[in-house]
Coordinates of C-alpha atoms in Angstrom, one line a residue:
Chain A
M15 CA -34.1 10.4 29.0
T16 CA -33.5 7.7 31.5
T17 CA -31.4 8.4 34.5
H18 CA -28.2 6.3 34.4
S19 CA -27.6 4.3 37.5
L20 CA -24.3 3.3 35.9
P21 CA -21.3 5.4 35.9
V22 CA -20.7 7.5 32.8
R23 CA -17.7 6.2 31.1
T24 CA -15.2 8.7 29.9
D25 CA -12.2 6.4 29.3
T26 CA -12.2 6.2 25.5
P27 CA -8.6 6.8 24.5
A28 CA -7.4 7.9 21.2
R29 CA -10.4 9.9 20.3
T30 CA -10.8 13.7 20.4
P31 CA -14.2 15.1 21.4
A32 CA -14.6 16.5 17.9
E33 CA -14.5 13.0 16.5
K34 CA -17.0 11.5 18.9
P35 CA -19.7 9.7 16.9
A36 CA -23.1 11.2 17.4
G37 CA -25.0 8.1 18.2
R38 CA -25.2 4.5 19.1
G39 CA -25.5 1.3 17.3
R40 CA -26.1 1.0 13.6
R41 CA -25.7 4.7 13.2
L42 CA -22.0 4.1 13.7
L43 CA -21.9 2.2 10.5
R44 CA -24.1 4.6 8.6
Q45 CA -22.7 7.6 6.9
R46 CA -23.2 10.7 8.9
A47 CA -24.1 13.9 7.2
G48 CA -21.1 16.2 7.2
R49 CA -20.6 19.6 5.6
Q50 CA -23.6 20.5 3.6
H51 CA -22.1 22.2 0.5
H52 CA -23.5 21.0 -2.8
A53 CA -21.1 19.7 -5.4
G54 CA -20.7 22.0 -8.4
P55 CA -20.0 20.9 -12.0
L56 CA -16.2 21.0 -11.4
A57 CA -16.5 18.7 -8.5
Y58 CA -18.5 16.2 -10.6
V59 CA -16.0 16.4 -13.4
L60 CA -13.1 15.7 -11.0
L61 CA -14.9 12.9 -9.4
V62 CA -15.7 11.3 -12.7
I63 CA -12.0 11.5 -13.6
M64 CA -11.0 9.9 -10.3
A65 CA -13.6 7.1 -10.8
V66 CA -12.3 6.4 -14.3
L67 CA -8.7 6.3 -13.1
S68 CA -9.8 3.9 -10.4
I69 CA -11.7 1.6 -12.6
F70 CA -9.9 1.8 -15.9
P71 CA -7.0 -0.6 -15.0
L72 CA -9.5 -3.3 -14.1
Y73 CA -11.6 -2.6 -17.2
W74 CA -8.5 -2.9 -19.3
T75 CA -7.6 -6.2 -17.5
M76 CA -10.9 -7.5 -18.8
V77 CA -10.3 -6.1 -22.3
A78 CA -6.8 -7.7 -22.5
A79 CA -8.2 -11.0 -21.0
S80 CA -10.8 -11.1 -23.8
T81 CA -8.5 -10.8 -26.8
D82 CA -5.5 -12.7 -27.9
N83 CA -1.8 -12.1 -27.6
T84 CA -1.3 -10.4 -31.0
R85 CA -4.1 -7.9 -30.5
V86 CA -2.9 -7.0 -27.0
S87 CA 0.5 -6.1 -28.5
Q88 CA -0.8 -3.8 -31.2
T89 CA -0.6 0.0 -31.1
P90 CA -2.9 1.6 -30.4
P91 CA -3.8 -0.9 -27.7
P92 CA -7.4 -2.3 -27.8
F93 CA -10.0 -0.5 -25.8
L94 CA -13.0 -2.7 -26.4
P95 CA -13.5 -6.3 -25.3
G96 CA -12.8 -9.1 -27.7
P97 CA -14.4 -12.5 -28.1
N98 CA -12.1 -14.8 -26.1
L99 CA -12.9 -13.9 -22.5
F100 CA -14.3 -17.2 -21.5
S101 CA -11.8 -19.4 -23.3
N102 CA -9.0 -17.4 -21.7
L103 CA -10.5 -17.6 -18.3
A104 CA -10.9 -21.4 -18.7
R105 CA -7.3 -21.6 -19.8
A106 CA -6.1 -19.7 -16.8
W107 CA -8.2 -21.9 -14.5
D108 CA -6.7 -25.1 -16.0
E109 CA -3.2 -24.3 -17.2
A110 CA -2.0 -21.7 -14.7
A111 CA -3.1 -23.5 -11.5
M112 CA -5.6 -20.7 -10.9
G113 CA -8.3 -23.3 -10.1
K114 CA -6.4 -24.7 -7.2
A115 CA -5.2 -21.3 -6.2
M116 CA -8.8 -20.0 -6.0
I117 CA -9.9 -22.9 -3.8
N118 CA -6.8 -22.4 -1.6
S119 CA -7.4 -18.7 -1.3
L120 CA -11.1 -19.3 -0.4
I121 CA -10.0 -21.6 2.4
V122 CA -7.3 -19.3 3.7
A123 CA -9.3 -16.1 3.5
G124 CA -12.4 -17.8 4.9
V125 CA -10.7 -19.3 7.9
I126 CA -8.7 -16.2 8.7
A127 CA -11.8 -14.0 8.4
L128 CA -13.9 -16.2 10.6
S129 CA -11.3 -16.5 13.3
T130 CA -10.4 -12.9 13.2
V131 CA -14.1 -11.9 13.6
M132 CA -14.6 -14.3 16.5
F133 CA -11.5 -13.4 18.5
A134 CA -11.9 -9.7 17.7
T135 CA -15.5 -9.7 19.0
L136 CA -14.5 -11.6 22.2
A137 CA -11.6 -9.3 22.9
G138 CA -13.5 -6.2 21.7
F139 CA -16.3 -7.0 24.1
A140 CA -13.9 -7.4 27.0
F141 CA -12.1 -4.2 26.3
A142 CA -15.4 -2.3 25.8
K143 CA -17.6 -3.5 28.6
L144 CA -15.7 -5.6 31.1
R145 CA -13.5 -4.3 33.9
F146 CA -10.3 -6.0 34.6
K147 CA -6.8 -5.2 35.9
G148 CA -4.5 -3.8 33.3
R149 CA -7.2 -3.2 30.8
N150 CA -6.0 0.1 29.5
V151 CA -2.4 -1.1 29.4
L152 CA -3.4 -4.2 27.4
L153 CA -5.5 -2.1 25.0
M154 CA -2.5 0.2 24.4
L155 CA -0.5 -2.9 23.7
V156 CA -3.0 -4.1 21.1
I157 CA -2.8 -0.7 19.4
G158 CA 1.0 -0.8 19.6
T159 CA 1.1 -4.2 17.8
M160 CA -0.4 -2.5 14.8
M161 CA 2.9 -0.7 14.4
V162 CA 4.9 -4.0 14.1
P163 CA 5.1 -5.0 10.4
P164 CA 4.9 -8.8 10.3
Q165 CA 7.3 -8.9 7.4
L166 CA 10.2 -8.3 9.8
G167 CA 9.9 -11.7 11.5
V168 CA 9.8 -13.6 8.3
V169 CA 13.1 -15.5 8.8
P170 CA 12.2 -17.1 12.2
L171 CA 8.7 -17.6 11.1
F172 CA 9.9 -19.5 8.1
M173 CA 12.2 -21.6 10.3
M174 CA 9.3 -22.3 12.7
M175 CA 7.1 -23.5 9.8
S176 CA 9.7 -25.9 8.4
E177 CA 10.2 -27.3 11.9
L178 CA 6.4 -27.8 12.3
G179 CA 6.4 -29.4 8.9
W180 CA 4.0 -26.7 7.5
S181 CA 6.2 -25.4 4.7
Q182 CA 4.2 -25.2 1.5
Q183 CA 1.0 -25.9 3.5
L184 CA -1.9 -23.7 4.1
P185 CA -1.7 -23.7 7.9
A186 CA 1.6 -21.8 7.6
V187 CA -0.4 -19.0 6.0
I188 CA -3.4 -19.3 8.2
F189 CA -2.0 -19.5 11.7
P190 CA 0.1 -16.3 11.9
T191 CA -3.0 -14.2 10.8
L192 CA -5.7 -15.8 13.0
V193 CA -6.1 -12.5 14.9
S194 CA -5.8 -8.8 14.0
A195 CA -5.2 -5.8 16.2
V196 CA -7.2 -3.6 13.9
G197 CA -10.1 -6.0 14.3
V198 CA -9.9 -6.0 18.1
F199 CA -9.8 -2.2 18.1
F200 CA -12.6 -1.9 15.6
M201 CA -15.0 -4.2 17.6
R202 CA -14.1 -2.4 20.8
Q203 CA -15.0 0.9 19.3
Y204 CA -18.2 -0.4 17.9
L205 CA -19.3 -2.2 21.1
S206 CA -18.6 0.6 23.4
E207 CA -21.1 2.7 21.5
A208 CA -23.6 0.1 20.3
L209 CA -23.9 -2.1 23.4
P210 CA -25.8 -0.4 26.3
D211 CA -24.2 -1.1 29.7
E212 CA -27.7 -1.9 31.0
L213 CA -28.0 -4.9 28.7
V214 CA -24.8 -6.5 30.1
E215 CA -25.9 -5.5 33.6
A216 CA -29.3 -7.1 33.1
G217 CA -27.6 -10.3 32.0
R218 CA -25.5 -10.3 35.2
V219 CA -28.5 -9.8 37.4
D220 CA -30.2 -12.8 35.7
G221 CA -27.1 -14.8 36.7
A222 CA -25.7 -15.4 33.3
H223 CA -22.0 -16.1 33.1
S224 CA -19.7 -14.1 30.8
L225 CA -19.7 -16.5 27.9
R226 CA -23.5 -16.7 28.0
I227 CA -23.8 -12.9 28.0
F228 CA -21.4 -12.8 25.1
W229 CA -23.4 -15.4 23.2
S230 CA -26.9 -14.1 23.8
I231 CA -26.5 -10.4 24.4
V232 CA -23.3 -9.2 22.7
L233 CA -23.4 -11.3 19.5
P234 CA -26.8 -10.0 18.3
V235 CA -25.7 -6.4 18.8
A236 CA -22.3 -6.9 17.2
R237 CA -23.6 -8.7 14.1
P238 CA -23.5 -5.7 11.6
A239 CA -19.9 -4.8 12.6
M240 CA -18.9 -8.5 12.5
A241 CA -20.2 -8.7 9.0
V242 CA -18.1 -5.7 7.9
L243 CA -15.0 -6.9 9.7
F244 CA -15.4 -10.3 8.0
M245 CA -15.5 -8.8 4.6
I246 CA -12.5 -6.4 5.2
T247 CA -10.4 -9.2 6.7
F248 CA -11.4 -11.5 3.8
V249 CA -10.2 -8.9 1.3
H250 CA -6.9 -8.5 3.1
A251 CA -6.3 -12.2 3.5
W252 CA -7.2 -12.9 -0.1
N253 CA -4.7 -10.3 -1.3
D254 CA -1.9 -10.9 1.2
F255 CA 1.3 -11.4 -0.7
F256 CA 4.6 -11.4 1.0
W257 CA 4.3 -14.2 3.5
P258 CA 2.4 -16.6 1.2
F259 CA 4.9 -16.0 -1.5
V260 CA 7.8 -16.9 0.9
V261 CA 6.2 -20.0 2.4
L262 CA 4.1 -21.5 -0.4
D263 CA 5.2 -22.8 -3.8
M264 CA 3.6 -23.4 -7.1
T265 CA 2.3 -26.8 -6.3
N266 CA 0.0 -25.3 -3.6
P267 CA -0.3 -21.5 -4.1
T268 CA -2.8 -18.9 -3.1
V269 CA -4.1 -16.6 -5.9
P270 CA -1.5 -13.8 -5.6
V271 CA 1.3 -16.4 -5.6
A272 CA -0.1 -18.2 -8.6
L273 CA -0.3 -14.9 -10.4
T274 CA 3.5 -14.3 -10.1
Q275 CA 4.1 -17.6 -11.9
L276 CA 1.9 -16.5 -14.8
S277 CA 4.4 -13.8 -15.8
A278 CA 7.5 -15.8 -15.2
G279 CA 7.3 -18.0 -18.4
Y280 CA 9.6 -17.6 -21.3
V281 CA 6.9 -16.6 -23.7
R282 CA 4.7 -14.2 -22.0
D283 CA 1.1 -14.9 -22.9
Q284 CA -0.4 -11.5 -22.1
S285 CA -4.0 -12.4 -22.4
L286 CA -3.5 -15.5 -20.3
I287 CA -1.8 -13.3 -17.6
M288 CA -4.6 -10.8 -17.7
A289 CA -7.2 -13.6 -17.6
G290 CA -5.6 -14.9 -14.4
A291 CA -5.4 -11.5 -12.8
L292 CA -9.1 -11.0 -13.6
L293 CA -10.1 -14.4 -12.3
G294 CA -8.2 -13.7 -9.1
T295 CA -9.9 -10.4 -8.6
L296 CA -13.5 -11.3 -9.6
P297 CA -14.6 -12.7 -6.2
L298 CA -13.6 -9.5 -4.4
L299 CA -15.2 -7.3 -7.1
A300 CA -18.4 -9.3 -6.8
M301 CA -18.3 -8.7 -3.0
F302 CA -17.7 -5.0 -3.6
V303 CA -20.6 -4.7 -6.0
V304 CA -23.0 -6.4 -3.6
F305 CA -21.8 -5.1 -0.2
G306 CA -20.0 -1.9 -1.3
R307 CA -22.0 0.3 1.0
Q308 CA -21.2 -1.9 4.0
I309 CA -17.5 -2.1 3.2
V310 CA -17.2 1.7 2.7
S311 CA -19.1 2.4 5.9
G312 CA -17.0 -0.1 7.8
I313 CA -13.7 1.4 6.7
M314 CA -15.0 4.8 7.6
A315 CA -16.3 3.7 11.0
G316 CA -12.9 2.1 11.7
A317 CA -11.2 5.3 10.7
V318 CA -12.8 7.5 13.3
K319 CA -10.1 7.0 15.8
G320 CA -7.4 9.3 14.7
Chain B
M4 CA -9.1 5.2 36.5
A5 CA -11.0 2.0 36.0
T6 CA -11.0 0.8 39.6
S7 CA -13.3 3.4 41.1
T8 CA -16.1 2.4 38.8
T9 CA -15.4 -1.3 38.7
K10 CA -18.1 -2.5 41.0
A11 CA -21.0 -0.9 39.4
L12 CA -20.4 -2.4 36.0
T13 CA -19.2 -5.9 36.7
G14 CA -21.4 -6.5 39.8
E15 CA -18.8 -7.8 42.1
E16 CA -21.5 -8.3 44.7
P17 CA -23.1 -11.7 44.4
P18 CA -26.3 -11.8 42.3
G19 CA -29.7 -11.9 43.8
P20 CA -32.1 -9.3 45.1
P21 CA -30.5 -6.8 47.6
G22 CA -31.2 -7.6 51.2
T23 CA -30.8 -11.4 50.9
P24 CA -27.2 -11.9 51.9
G25 CA -25.4 -14.5 49.7
G26 CA -23.7 -16.3 52.6
G27 CA -25.2 -19.0 54.7
K28 CA -25.8 -22.0 52.5
T29 CA -22.8 -23.6 50.8
A30 CA -24.5 -23.9 47.4
S31 CA -25.0 -20.2 47.1
R32 CA -21.5 -19.5 48.4
R33 CA -20.1 -21.8 45.8
S34 CA -22.1 -20.1 43.0
A35 CA -20.9 -16.7 44.4
L36 CA -17.4 -18.0 44.2
L37 CA -17.9 -19.2 40.6
H38 CA -19.4 -15.9 39.8
R39 CA -16.4 -14.0 41.1
L40 CA -14.1 -16.3 39.2
D41 CA -16.1 -15.7 36.1
V42 CA -16.1 -11.9 36.5
K43 CA -12.4 -11.8 37.3
G44 CA -11.2 -14.4 34.8
A45 CA -13.4 -14.2 31.8
P46 CA -12.1 -10.9 30.5
F47 CA -8.6 -12.3 30.4
A48 CA -9.8 -15.4 28.7
F49 CA -11.5 -13.2 26.1
V50 CA -8.4 -11.2 25.2
A51 CA -6.0 -14.1 25.6
P52 CA -6.3 -15.6 22.0
F53 CA -5.2 -12.3 20.5
F54 CA -2.1 -12.0 22.7
I55 CA -1.2 -15.7 22.4
V56 CA -1.3 -15.7 18.6
F57 CA 0.5 -12.3 18.5
A58 CA 3.2 -13.5 20.9
A59 CA 3.8 -16.8 19.0
F60 CA 3.7 -15.6 15.4
S61 CA 4.7 -11.9 15.6
F62 CA 6.5 -10.9 18.7
Y63 CA 8.7 -14.0 19.1
P64 CA 9.8 -14.0 15.5
L65 CA 10.6 -10.3 15.7
V66 CA 12.8 -10.7 18.7
Y67 CA 14.4 -13.9 17.4
T68 CA 15.3 -12.1 14.2
S69 CA 17.9 -10.1 16.0
W70 CA 19.4 -13.3 17.4
I71 CA 19.6 -14.9 14.0
S72 CA 21.2 -11.8 12.5
L73 CA 24.2 -12.5 14.7
H74 CA 24.6 -15.9 13.1
D75 CA 25.4 -17.6 9.8
V76 CA 22.4 -19.7 8.8
E77 CA 21.9 -21.4 5.4
L78 CA 18.5 -22.0 3.9
A79 CA 19.2 -25.7 3.3
T80 CA 20.4 -26.3 6.9
L81 CA 18.2 -24.2 9.1
D82 CA 19.2 -25.9 12.3
V83 CA 22.9 -25.2 11.9
M84 CA 23.6 -21.7 13.3
E85 CA 27.1 -20.4 13.5
W86 CA 27.8 -17.5 15.8
V87 CA 29.4 -14.6 13.9
A88 CA 28.6 -11.7 16.2
F89 CA 28.2 -8.5 14.2
D90 CA 29.8 -9.8 11.0
N91 CA 26.5 -9.6 9.1
Y92 CA 26.0 -6.0 10.0
V93 CA 29.6 -5.1 9.1
E94 CA 29.2 -6.7 5.7
L95 CA 25.9 -5.0 5.1
W96 CA 27.4 -1.7 6.0
G97 CA 30.1 -2.2 3.3
D98 CA 27.7 -3.6 0.7
S99 CA 26.8 -1.1 -2.0
Q100 CA 23.8 -3.1 -2.9
F101 CA 22.4 -2.5 0.6
W102 CA 22.9 1.3 0.3
N103 CA 21.3 1.2 -3.1
A104 CA 18.3 -0.7 -1.8
L105 CA 18.0 1.7 1.2
Q106 CA 18.1 4.7 -1.2
N107 CA 15.5 3.1 -3.5
T108 CA 13.2 2.4 -0.6
V109 CA 13.4 6.0 0.5
T110 CA 12.9 7.5 -2.9
I111 CA 10.1 5.1 -3.9
G112 CA 8.6 5.7 -0.5
V113 CA 8.5 9.5 -1.0
L114 CA 7.4 9.2 -4.6
S115 CA 4.5 6.9 -3.6
T116 CA 3.4 8.4 -0.3
V117 CA 3.4 12.1 -0.8
P118 CA 1.3 12.3 -4.0
Q119 CA -1.0 9.5 -2.6
L120 CA -1.9 11.4 0.6
L121 CA -2.3 14.7 -1.2
M122 CA -4.6 13.2 -3.8
A123 CA -6.5 11.4 -1.0
L124 CA -7.0 14.7 0.7
G125 CA -8.4 16.3 -2.4
L126 CA -10.6 13.3 -3.2
A127 CA -11.9 13.2 0.4
H128 CA -12.8 16.9 0.0
L129 CA -14.7 16.2 -3.2
L130 CA -16.5 13.2 -1.7
N131 CA -17.5 15.4 1.2
Y132 CA -19.8 17.4 -1.0
R133 CA -23.5 16.7 -1.0
M134 CA -24.1 15.1 -4.4
R135 CA -25.8 12.5 -6.5
A136 CA -24.4 9.0 -6.7
S137 CA -22.1 9.6 -3.7
L138 CA -22.1 5.9 -2.9
F139 CA -21.0 5.1 -6.4
F140 CA -18.1 7.4 -6.2
R141 CA -17.1 6.0 -2.8
V142 CA -17.2 2.4 -3.9
A143 CA -15.4 3.3 -7.2
S144 CA -12.5 4.9 -5.3
L145 CA -12.3 1.8 -3.2
V146 CA -12.1 -0.6 -6.2
P147 CA -8.3 -0.6 -6.4
Y148 CA -8.2 -1.6 -2.8
A149 CA -10.0 -4.8 -3.8
T150 CA -7.3 -5.6 -6.3
S151 CA -4.3 -7.7 -5.1
V152 CA -0.8 -6.4 -5.4
A153 CA -0.2 -9.2 -7.8
A154 CA -3.0 -8.4 -10.2
A155 CA -2.4 -4.6 -10.0
A156 CA 1.3 -5.0 -10.7
L157 CA 0.6 -7.3 -13.7
V158 CA -1.8 -4.8 -15.2
F159 CA 0.5 -1.9 -14.7
T160 CA 3.4 -3.8 -16.1
M161 CA 1.5 -4.0 -19.4
I162 CA 0.2 -0.4 -19.3
F163 CA 3.8 0.7 -18.8
E164 CA 5.2 -1.7 -21.4
R165 CA 8.0 -0.1 -23.5
D166 CA 6.9 -1.2 -27.0
F167 CA 3.1 -1.5 -26.9
G168 CA 2.1 -0.1 -23.5
M169 CA -0.7 2.4 -23.3
I170 CA 1.3 5.1 -21.5
N171 CA 4.0 5.2 -24.2
W172 CA 1.3 5.1 -26.9
A173 CA -0.4 8.1 -25.3
L174 CA 3.0 9.9 -24.9
G175 CA 3.7 9.2 -28.5
A176 CA 0.4 10.8 -29.5
V177 CA 1.6 14.1 -28.0
G178 CA 5.1 13.8 -29.5
V179 CA 7.0 12.4 -26.5
D180 CA 9.6 9.7 -27.2
P181 CA 8.9 6.3 -25.7
V182 CA 10.2 5.8 -22.1
D183 CA 11.7 2.6 -20.9
W184 CA 9.7 2.2 -17.8
E185 CA 11.5 -0.9 -16.6
A186 CA 15.2 -0.5 -17.4
D187 CA 15.6 3.2 -16.6
K188 CA 15.9 3.9 -12.9
W189 CA 13.7 6.9 -12.4
P190 CA 10.9 5.9 -14.8
A191 CA 10.8 2.5 -13.1
Q192 CA 10.5 4.0 -9.7
V193 CA 7.8 6.3 -10.9
A194 CA 5.9 3.4 -12.4
I195 CA 6.2 1.3 -9.3
S196 CA 5.0 4.3 -7.2
T197 CA 2.0 4.7 -9.5
I198 CA 0.9 1.2 -8.6
V199 CA 1.1 2.0 -4.9
I200 CA -0.7 5.3 -5.4
W201 CA -3.4 3.7 -7.5
R202 CA -4.1 1.0 -4.9
W203 CA -4.2 3.2 -1.7
T204 CA -5.4 6.7 -2.6
G205 CA -9.1 5.8 -2.4
Y206 CA -8.7 4.0 0.9
N207 CA -6.9 6.9 2.5
A208 CA -9.5 9.3 1.1
L209 CA -12.3 7.4 2.9
L210 CA -10.3 7.6 6.2
Y211 CA -10.0 11.4 5.6
L212 CA -13.7 11.6 4.6
A213 CA -14.8 9.9 7.9
A214 CA -12.7 12.4 9.9
M215 CA -14.0 15.4 7.8
Q216 CA -17.6 14.4 8.5
A217 CA -16.9 14.6 12.3
I218 CA -15.9 18.2 12.1
P219 CA -18.7 20.3 13.7
A220 CA -20.5 22.4 11.1
D221 CA -20.3 25.5 13.4
R222 CA -16.6 25.8 12.8
Y223 CA -17.3 26.3 9.1
E224 CA -20.0 28.8 9.9
A225 CA -17.7 30.7 12.2
A226 CA -15.0 30.7 9.5
S227 CA -17.4 31.9 6.8
L228 CA -18.7 34.7 9.1
D229 CA -15.1 35.8 9.4
G230 CA -15.1 36.0 5.6
A231 CA -12.8 33.0 5.0
S232 CA -12.8 31.8 1.5
R233 CA -13.5 28.1 0.6
W234 CA -9.7 27.6 0.3
K235 CA -9.0 29.3 3.6
Q236 CA -11.7 27.1 5.2
F237 CA -10.1 24.0 3.8
T238 CA -6.6 24.9 5.1
H239 CA -7.8 26.5 8.4
V240 CA -10.7 24.3 9.4
T241 CA -10.7 21.0 7.5
V242 CA -7.0 20.1 7.6
P243 CA -6.5 20.9 11.3
G244 CA -9.8 19.1 12.0
I245 CA -8.6 15.9 10.6
R246 CA -5.0 16.2 11.8
S247 CA -4.9 13.1 13.9
T248 CA -6.2 11.0 10.9
I249 CA -3.5 12.6 8.7
V250 CA -0.8 11.5 11.2
F251 CA -2.4 8.1 11.3
T252 CA -2.2 7.7 7.5
I253 CA 1.3 9.0 7.4
V254 CA 2.3 6.3 9.9
L255 CA 0.5 3.6 8.0
S256 CA 2.0 4.7 4.6
T257 CA 5.5 4.9 6.1
I258 CA 5.3 1.4 7.4
G259 CA 3.9 0.2 4.0
A260 CA 6.7 2.0 2.2
T261 CA 9.5 0.5 4.2
Q262 CA 8.1 -3.0 3.6
L263 CA 7.5 -2.5 -0.2
F264 CA 7.9 -5.9 -1.9
G265 CA 5.2 -7.1 -4.2
E266 CA 5.0 -4.1 -6.6
P267 CA 8.7 -4.1 -7.5
L268 CA 8.9 -7.9 -7.6
I269 CA 6.2 -8.4 -10.1
F270 CA 6.9 -5.2 -12.0
G271 CA 10.3 -6.7 -12.8
Q272 CA 8.6 -9.5 -14.8
G273 CA 9.9 -12.7 -13.3
P274 CA 13.6 -13.2 -13.4
N275 CA 14.6 -9.6 -12.8
G276 CA 12.0 -9.2 -10.1
V277 CA 14.0 -10.2 -7.0
T278 CA 17.0 -8.2 -7.9
G279 CA 14.8 -5.2 -8.6
G280 CA 15.9 -4.8 -12.3
A281 CA 19.1 -5.8 -14.0
D282 CA 21.1 -3.1 -12.2
N283 CA 19.1 -3.2 -9.0
Q284 CA 17.6 0.1 -10.2
Y285 CA 14.4 -0.4 -8.2
Q286 CA 15.4 -3.0 -5.6
T287 CA 13.9 -2.2 -2.2
L288 CA 15.0 -3.4 1.2
G289 CA 12.1 -5.9 1.1
L290 CA 13.4 -7.4 -2.1
L291 CA 17.0 -7.5 -0.8
L292 CA 15.7 -9.3 2.3
Y293 CA 14.2 -11.9 0.1
E294 CA 17.1 -12.2 -2.3
E295 CA 19.6 -12.7 0.6
G296 CA 17.5 -15.4 2.2
W297 CA 15.8 -17.3 -0.5
K298 CA 18.0 -16.7 -3.5
N299 CA 21.5 -16.6 -1.9
Y300 CA 20.3 -18.9 0.9
Q301 CA 21.9 -16.6 3.6
M302 CA 19.2 -16.5 6.3
G303 CA 21.5 -14.7 8.7
R304 CA 22.0 -11.8 6.3
S305 CA 18.3 -11.8 5.5
A306 CA 17.5 -11.4 9.2
T307 CA 20.1 -8.6 9.4
V308 CA 18.2 -6.7 6.6
A309 CA 14.9 -7.2 8.4
W310 CA 16.4 -5.8 11.6
V311 CA 17.8 -2.8 9.8
M312 CA 14.3 -2.2 8.3
F313 CA 12.9 -2.2 11.8
L314 CA 15.5 0.3 13.0
L315 CA 14.7 2.4 10.0
L316 CA 11.1 2.5 11.1
V317 CA 12.0 3.4 14.6
L318 CA 14.2 6.2 13.3
A319 CA 11.5 7.5 11.0
F320 CA 9.0 7.8 13.9
A321 CA 11.6 9.3 16.2
A322 CA 12.3 11.9 13.6
Q323 CA 8.6 12.6 13.1
R324 CA 8.1 13.0 16.8
L325 CA 11.0 15.4 17.0
I326 CA 9.8 17.5 14.1
R327 CA 6.3 17.7 15.7
R328 CA 7.8 18.7 19.1
L329 CA 10.0 21.4 17.5
R330 CA 7.0 22.7 15.4
S331 CA 4.7 22.9 18.4
R332 CA 7.5 24.7 20.3
T333 CA 7.9 27.3 17.6
S334 CA 4.2 27.9 17.1

């Protein structure tokens, strides 16, 4: 063990000793072994039931999206996929403005996730490793902002956007969500564990300025957490509903906004509705299939704060 | 607490090997000055974007909401504000639709939050076992979290459909008469709560699981040495061990419940959505806020509802703190 010439830092608020992660770095994002009981048959049965309940509504979305209106409305309802999946998806893409909505959502969620990750890493680094006046107060302020539901400011926000001429425009959805308190806190927790003080110190001794240290020392260390934060933010931004619903309209919707229009018609075309719902969920499902492990560990790592 | 350790970490002394004083030449003095500026200023520059965006798009609107709530403002003429003092609040107080929405928000909030967190606790306990395919079960329980409110509400609208929905078909199979999950008040609130529960149980379970895994194993060993059963260990070691996370999820779910909007809106199938059913039987405060502002064009009243929602949250947390303080005093 090396002797620390640096002061040992004990100022990690909002965390009890029992919840202190065991190690540094990537281990934070890896699942730690907890209690070691083996699961019995009953536990497996219950878990399988939970998994079925979780997945079934989406499976059934696919079933309904692959049949036609008459079959969906039969009793008993269909449980197996029909032949019309791709034609229904194509119809949803063209007729229900889902194509435009998907592209809009991609832009909105992509920009929001990128900017959230960038600003959260910057602020997280400052809160974790830099010393400045009022740091703890400002950090408490960040945590406090998590308690303010954005929905409550919707009337002034709407007025602001129409004054700026952004009503029905994507910037109206993007700008209010460019940063996230959860993201800042998440990156701070990660960097205070994963980034050794010695590295930052070494950069200082070499005469590097703060931005340079951020760029060449912090970013490489932060990358795994940044990737996780990107995905979680993307999911949230993609699914965000209230504010986009208020400020956008059907000529320029995001996916959730377009989905509300699907069900508003006089004749409800059930399989078209389900095809739209499926289409709007597919990108995120694909992300979960490929990066499920990282997303799960990211949510769990963010959770260890109590 | 930070000041005593400041120097060591940020290196307030000028760079360079010890023993060569930085003063003397102007060049090195200037670089020392720049260095000091960087060390002092950079942290603020790094945290500034967060606070600027938050101030502009969250804090200012929240404060301005209270100002607007004291005015009459119409959606079509947003720049014309007529001062009415507390008229909006007085009208809201006398409006039965408001009390109905408040009541629905509370009942749906309880119906959706309590089972959700209890189930999440159970699921987390199951996920905490050592087992095969643990990653699959974790990702599977997170799948609803990947589904948007809109998509989830559309699917559940069909599953709860009166005439051909799956739930009524299953109920019919065991001899129960079909339920009108949209038009009847309590069934509608149960159905809407089901959507919330479905979407958030797995997410909360993962938060609990993370906290459970941080409980030191020796606490369980000590408990089992004392002869505590598995159930006793769960209630006496696990639950107290993740207490702060439980409080955290209660806070998050309470905030979510007071803001509930998408589920009842879409479950109402279009025209009835904003009013929360033909008789407002599942209209929440979130829906009322939208109806006042964007259907009745009364932005002042809409802001009033928003401000009342905020007060409601503050009250809820004050009550929670009070209960906690009373409980810790009695125990």
